PDB file of C-alpha atoms and ligand atoms in Angstrom:
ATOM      1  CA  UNK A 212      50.410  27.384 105.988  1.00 97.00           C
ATOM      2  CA  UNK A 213      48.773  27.287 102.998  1.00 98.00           C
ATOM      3  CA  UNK A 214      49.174  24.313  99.877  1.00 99.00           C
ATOM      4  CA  UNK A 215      48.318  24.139  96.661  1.00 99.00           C
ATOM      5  CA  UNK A 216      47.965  21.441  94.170  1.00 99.00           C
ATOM      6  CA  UNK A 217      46.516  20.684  90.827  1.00 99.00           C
ATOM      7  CA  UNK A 218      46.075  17.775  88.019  1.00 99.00           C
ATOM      8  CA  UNK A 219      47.411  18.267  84.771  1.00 98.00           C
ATOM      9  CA  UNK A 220      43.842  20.677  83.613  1.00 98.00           C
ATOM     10  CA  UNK A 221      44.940  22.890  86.508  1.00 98.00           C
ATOM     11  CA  UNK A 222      49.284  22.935  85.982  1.00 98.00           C
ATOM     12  CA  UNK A 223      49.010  25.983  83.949  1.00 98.00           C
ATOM     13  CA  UNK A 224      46.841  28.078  86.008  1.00 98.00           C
ATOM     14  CA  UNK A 225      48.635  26.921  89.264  1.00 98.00           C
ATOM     15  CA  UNK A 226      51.841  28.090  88.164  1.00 98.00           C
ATOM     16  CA  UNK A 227      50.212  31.332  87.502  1.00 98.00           C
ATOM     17  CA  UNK A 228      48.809  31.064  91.204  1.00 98.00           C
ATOM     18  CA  UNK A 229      52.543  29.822  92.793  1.00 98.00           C
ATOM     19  CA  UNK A 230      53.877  33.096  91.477  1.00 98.00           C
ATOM     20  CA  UNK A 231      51.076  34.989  92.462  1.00 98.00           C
ATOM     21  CA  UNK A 232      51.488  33.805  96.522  1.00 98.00           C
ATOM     22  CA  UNK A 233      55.592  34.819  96.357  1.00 98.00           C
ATOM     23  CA  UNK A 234      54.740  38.208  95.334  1.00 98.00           C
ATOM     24  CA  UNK A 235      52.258  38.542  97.846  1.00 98.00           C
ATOM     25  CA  UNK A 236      54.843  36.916 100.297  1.00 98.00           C
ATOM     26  CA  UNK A 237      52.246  33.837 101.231  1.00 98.00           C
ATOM     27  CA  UNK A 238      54.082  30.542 102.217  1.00 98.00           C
ATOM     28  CA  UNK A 239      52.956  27.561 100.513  1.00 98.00           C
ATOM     29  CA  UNK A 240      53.554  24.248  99.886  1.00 98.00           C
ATOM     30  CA  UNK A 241      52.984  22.898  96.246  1.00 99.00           C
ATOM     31  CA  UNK A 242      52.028  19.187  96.719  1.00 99.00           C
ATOM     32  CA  UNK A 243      52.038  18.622  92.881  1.00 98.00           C
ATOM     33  CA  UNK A 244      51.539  17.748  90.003  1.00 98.00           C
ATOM     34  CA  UNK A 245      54.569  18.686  87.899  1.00 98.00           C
ATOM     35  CA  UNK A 246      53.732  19.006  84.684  1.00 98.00           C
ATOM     36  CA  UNK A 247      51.345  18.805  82.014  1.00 98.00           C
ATOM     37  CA  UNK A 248      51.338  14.567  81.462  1.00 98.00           C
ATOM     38  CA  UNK A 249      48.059  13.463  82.563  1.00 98.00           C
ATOM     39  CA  UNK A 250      47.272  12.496  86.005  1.00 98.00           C
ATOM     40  CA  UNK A 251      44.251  11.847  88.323  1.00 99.00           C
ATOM     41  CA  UNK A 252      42.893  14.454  90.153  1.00 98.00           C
ATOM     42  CA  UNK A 253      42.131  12.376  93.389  1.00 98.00           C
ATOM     43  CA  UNK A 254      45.207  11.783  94.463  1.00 98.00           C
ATOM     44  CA  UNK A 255      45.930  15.735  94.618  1.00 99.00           C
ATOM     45  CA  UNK A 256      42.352  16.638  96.483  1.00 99.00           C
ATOM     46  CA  UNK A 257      43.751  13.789  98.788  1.00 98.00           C
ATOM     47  CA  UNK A 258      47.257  15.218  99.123  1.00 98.00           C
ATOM     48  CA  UNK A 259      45.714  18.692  99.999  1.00 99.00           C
ATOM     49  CA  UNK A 260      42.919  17.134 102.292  1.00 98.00           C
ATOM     50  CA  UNK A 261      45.714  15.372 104.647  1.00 98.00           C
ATOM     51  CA  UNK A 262      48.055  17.987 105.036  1.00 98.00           C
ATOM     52  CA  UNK A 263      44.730  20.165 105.983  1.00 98.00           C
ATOM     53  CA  UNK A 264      43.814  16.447 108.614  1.00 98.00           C
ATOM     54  CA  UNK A 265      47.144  16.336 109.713  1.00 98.00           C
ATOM     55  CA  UNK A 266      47.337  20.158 110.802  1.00 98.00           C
ATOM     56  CA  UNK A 267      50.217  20.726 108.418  1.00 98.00           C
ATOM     57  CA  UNK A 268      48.058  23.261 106.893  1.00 98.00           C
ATOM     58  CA  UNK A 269      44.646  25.333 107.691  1.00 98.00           C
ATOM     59  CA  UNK A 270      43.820  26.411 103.817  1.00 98.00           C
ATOM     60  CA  UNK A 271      44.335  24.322 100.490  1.00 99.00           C
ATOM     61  CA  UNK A 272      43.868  25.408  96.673  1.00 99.00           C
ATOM     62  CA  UNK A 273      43.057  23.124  94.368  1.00 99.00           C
ATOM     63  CA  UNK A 274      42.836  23.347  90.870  1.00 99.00           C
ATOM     64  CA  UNK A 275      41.662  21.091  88.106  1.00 98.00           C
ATOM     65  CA  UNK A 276      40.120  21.855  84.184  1.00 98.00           C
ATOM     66  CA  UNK A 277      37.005  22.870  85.993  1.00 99.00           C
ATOM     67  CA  UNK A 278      37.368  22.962  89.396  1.00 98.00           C
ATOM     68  CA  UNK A 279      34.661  20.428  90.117  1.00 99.00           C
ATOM     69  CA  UNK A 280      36.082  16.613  90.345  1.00 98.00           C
ATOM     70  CA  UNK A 281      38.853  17.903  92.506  1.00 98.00           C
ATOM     71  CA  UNK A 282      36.561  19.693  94.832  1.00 98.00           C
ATOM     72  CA  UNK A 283      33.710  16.541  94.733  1.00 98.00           C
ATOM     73  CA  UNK A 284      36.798  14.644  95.757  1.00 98.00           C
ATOM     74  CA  UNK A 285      37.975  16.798  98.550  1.00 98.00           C
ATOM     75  CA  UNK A 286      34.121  17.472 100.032  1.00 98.00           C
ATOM     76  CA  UNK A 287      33.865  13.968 100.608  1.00 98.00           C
ATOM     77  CA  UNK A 288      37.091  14.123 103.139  1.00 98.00           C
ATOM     78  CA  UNK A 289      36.562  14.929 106.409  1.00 98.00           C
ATOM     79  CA  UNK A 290      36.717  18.317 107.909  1.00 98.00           C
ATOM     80  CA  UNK A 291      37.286  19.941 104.376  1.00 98.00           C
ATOM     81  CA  UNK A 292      34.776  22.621 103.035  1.00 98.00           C
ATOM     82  CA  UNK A 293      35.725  22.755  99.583  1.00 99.00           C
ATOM     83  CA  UNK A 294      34.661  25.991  97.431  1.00 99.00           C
ATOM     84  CA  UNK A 295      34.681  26.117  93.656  1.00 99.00           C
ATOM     85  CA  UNK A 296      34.643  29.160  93.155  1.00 99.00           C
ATOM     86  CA  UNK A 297      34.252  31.378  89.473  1.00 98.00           C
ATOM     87  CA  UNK A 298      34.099  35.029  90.761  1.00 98.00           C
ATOM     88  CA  UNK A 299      35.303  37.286  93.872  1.00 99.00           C
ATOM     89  CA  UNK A 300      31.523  37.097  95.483  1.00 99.00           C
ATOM     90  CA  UNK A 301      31.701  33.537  95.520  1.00 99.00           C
ATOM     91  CA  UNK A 302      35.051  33.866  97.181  1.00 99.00           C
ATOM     92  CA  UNK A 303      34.159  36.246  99.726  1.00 99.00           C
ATOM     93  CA  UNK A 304      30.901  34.604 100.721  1.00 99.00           C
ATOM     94  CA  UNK A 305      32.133  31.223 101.151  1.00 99.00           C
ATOM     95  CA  UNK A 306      34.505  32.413 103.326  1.00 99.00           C
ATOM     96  CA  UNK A 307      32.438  34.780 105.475  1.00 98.00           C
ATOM     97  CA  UNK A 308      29.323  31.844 105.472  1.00 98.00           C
ATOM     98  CA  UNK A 309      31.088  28.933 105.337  1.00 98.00           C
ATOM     99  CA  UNK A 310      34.381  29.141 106.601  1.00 98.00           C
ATOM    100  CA  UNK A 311      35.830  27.117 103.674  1.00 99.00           C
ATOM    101  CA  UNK A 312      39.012  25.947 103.934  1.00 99.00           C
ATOM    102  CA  UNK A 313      39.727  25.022 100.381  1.00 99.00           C
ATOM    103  CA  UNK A 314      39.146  26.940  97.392  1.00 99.00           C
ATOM    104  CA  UNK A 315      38.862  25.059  94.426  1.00 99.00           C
ATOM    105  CA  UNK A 316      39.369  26.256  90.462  1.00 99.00           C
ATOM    106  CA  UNK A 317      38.535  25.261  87.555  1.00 99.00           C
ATOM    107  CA  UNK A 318      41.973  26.324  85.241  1.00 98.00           C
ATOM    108  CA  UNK A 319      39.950  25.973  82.063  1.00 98.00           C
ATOM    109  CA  UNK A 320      37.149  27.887  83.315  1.00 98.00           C
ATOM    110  CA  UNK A 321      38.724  30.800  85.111  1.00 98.00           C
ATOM    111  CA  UNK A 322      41.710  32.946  83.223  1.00 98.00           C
ATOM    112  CA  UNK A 323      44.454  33.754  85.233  1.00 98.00           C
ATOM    113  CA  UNK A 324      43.283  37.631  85.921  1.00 98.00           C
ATOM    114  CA  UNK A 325      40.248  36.913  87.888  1.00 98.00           C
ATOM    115  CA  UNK A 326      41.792  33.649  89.483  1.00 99.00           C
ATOM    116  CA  UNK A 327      44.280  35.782  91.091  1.00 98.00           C
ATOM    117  CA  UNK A 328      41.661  38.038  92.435  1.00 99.00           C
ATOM    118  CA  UNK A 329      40.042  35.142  93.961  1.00 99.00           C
ATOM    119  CA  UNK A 330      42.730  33.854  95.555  1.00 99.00           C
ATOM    120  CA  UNK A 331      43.567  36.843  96.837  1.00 99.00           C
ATOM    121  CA  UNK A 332      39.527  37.224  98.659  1.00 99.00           C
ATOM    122  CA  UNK A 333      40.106  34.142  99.411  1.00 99.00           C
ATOM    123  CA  UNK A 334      42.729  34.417 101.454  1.00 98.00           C
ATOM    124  CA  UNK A 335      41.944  37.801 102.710  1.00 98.00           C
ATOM    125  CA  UNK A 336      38.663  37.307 103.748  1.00 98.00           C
ATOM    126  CA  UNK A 337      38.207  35.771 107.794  1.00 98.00           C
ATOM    127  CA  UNK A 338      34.926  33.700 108.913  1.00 98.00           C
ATOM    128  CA  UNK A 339      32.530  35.745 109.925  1.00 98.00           C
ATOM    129  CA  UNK A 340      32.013  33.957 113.142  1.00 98.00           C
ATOM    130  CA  UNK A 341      28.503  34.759 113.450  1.00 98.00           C
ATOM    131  CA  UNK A 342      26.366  32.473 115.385  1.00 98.00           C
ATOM    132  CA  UNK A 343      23.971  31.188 112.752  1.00 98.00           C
ATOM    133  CA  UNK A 344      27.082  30.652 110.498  1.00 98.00           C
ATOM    134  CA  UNK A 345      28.968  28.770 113.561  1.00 98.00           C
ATOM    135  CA  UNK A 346      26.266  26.651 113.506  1.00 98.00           C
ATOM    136  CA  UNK A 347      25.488  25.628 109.899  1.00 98.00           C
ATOM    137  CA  UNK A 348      29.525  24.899 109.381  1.00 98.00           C
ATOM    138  CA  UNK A 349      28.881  22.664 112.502  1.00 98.00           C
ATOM    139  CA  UNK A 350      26.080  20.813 110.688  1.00 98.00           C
ATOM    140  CA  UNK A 351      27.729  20.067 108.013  1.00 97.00           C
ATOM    141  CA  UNK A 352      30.036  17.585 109.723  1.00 94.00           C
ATOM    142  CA  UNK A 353      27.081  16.122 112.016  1.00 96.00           C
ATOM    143  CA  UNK A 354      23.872  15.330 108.870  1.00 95.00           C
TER     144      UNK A 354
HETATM  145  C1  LIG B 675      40.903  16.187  83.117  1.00 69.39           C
HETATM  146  O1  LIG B 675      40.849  16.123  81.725  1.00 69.39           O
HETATM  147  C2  LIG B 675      39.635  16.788  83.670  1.00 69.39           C
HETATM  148  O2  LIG B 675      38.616  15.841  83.625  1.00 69.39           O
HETATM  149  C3  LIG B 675      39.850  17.284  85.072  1.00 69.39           C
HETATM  150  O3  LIG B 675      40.863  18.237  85.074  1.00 69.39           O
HETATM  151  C4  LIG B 675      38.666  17.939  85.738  1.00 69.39           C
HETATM  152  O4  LIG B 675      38.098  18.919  84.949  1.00 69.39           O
HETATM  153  C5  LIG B 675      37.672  17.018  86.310  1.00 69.39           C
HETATM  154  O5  LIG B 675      36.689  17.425  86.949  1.00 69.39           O
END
């Protein structure tokens, strides 16, 4: 399972993104916000985190104007490898290198073209599994 959510800098885009995952026929769950009334990204990189603690989910998107408080927030949770990602290289190589289970966006940085296109490697794109990789991803919980 896969959930999304956003502050009010990322509503726009994540709408964009919501539609996006039904044509593709990816299930999600949209842990907010609603609308476009200011709100505090923390809350949402917690929401996202949790569900990804809890085992309600194995991947998160989150989304704010840039991408980068909502992914500061959700690298300092445990167990989450949050990516902010502006192109598909970045996409594909955190993925393959890092095995990063949240990608974060920046919904004034990226328009809604090449966000879908990173979503999409993204999500497509497994771990690579490769020993030296393994082992990095490993580190990062342990210095
Ligand atoms: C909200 O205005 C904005 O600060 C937020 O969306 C994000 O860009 C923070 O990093």
């Amino acid at each position: 399972m896969l959930v999304i959510a956003c502050d009010h800098g990322g509503y726009e885009l994540k709408l964009e993104i919501m539609k996006h995952l039904e044509k593709r026929g990816t299930a999600y769950r949209d842990l907010g916000c609603d609308s476009l009334a200011s709100v505090d990204y923390p809350i949402y990189a917690k929401r996202v985190a949790t569900a990804i603690q809890e085992g309600e989910a194995d991947r998160g998107i989150l989304i704010c104007g840039t991408g980068i408080g909502i992914s500061i927030t959700a690298n300092k949770q445990k167990g989450i490898r949050a990516a902010l990602c502006t192109d598909c290289f970045m996409a594909e190589m955190t993925r393959l290198h890092n095995d990063a289970n949240v990608l974060a966006l920046g919904g004034r940085v990226v328009g809604p073209g090449l966000a879908l296109k990173i979503v999409d490697t993204f999500l497509d794109t497994p771990f690579s599994g490769e020993e030296r990789h393994a082992r990095r991803v490993k580190m990062i919980e342990e210095v």
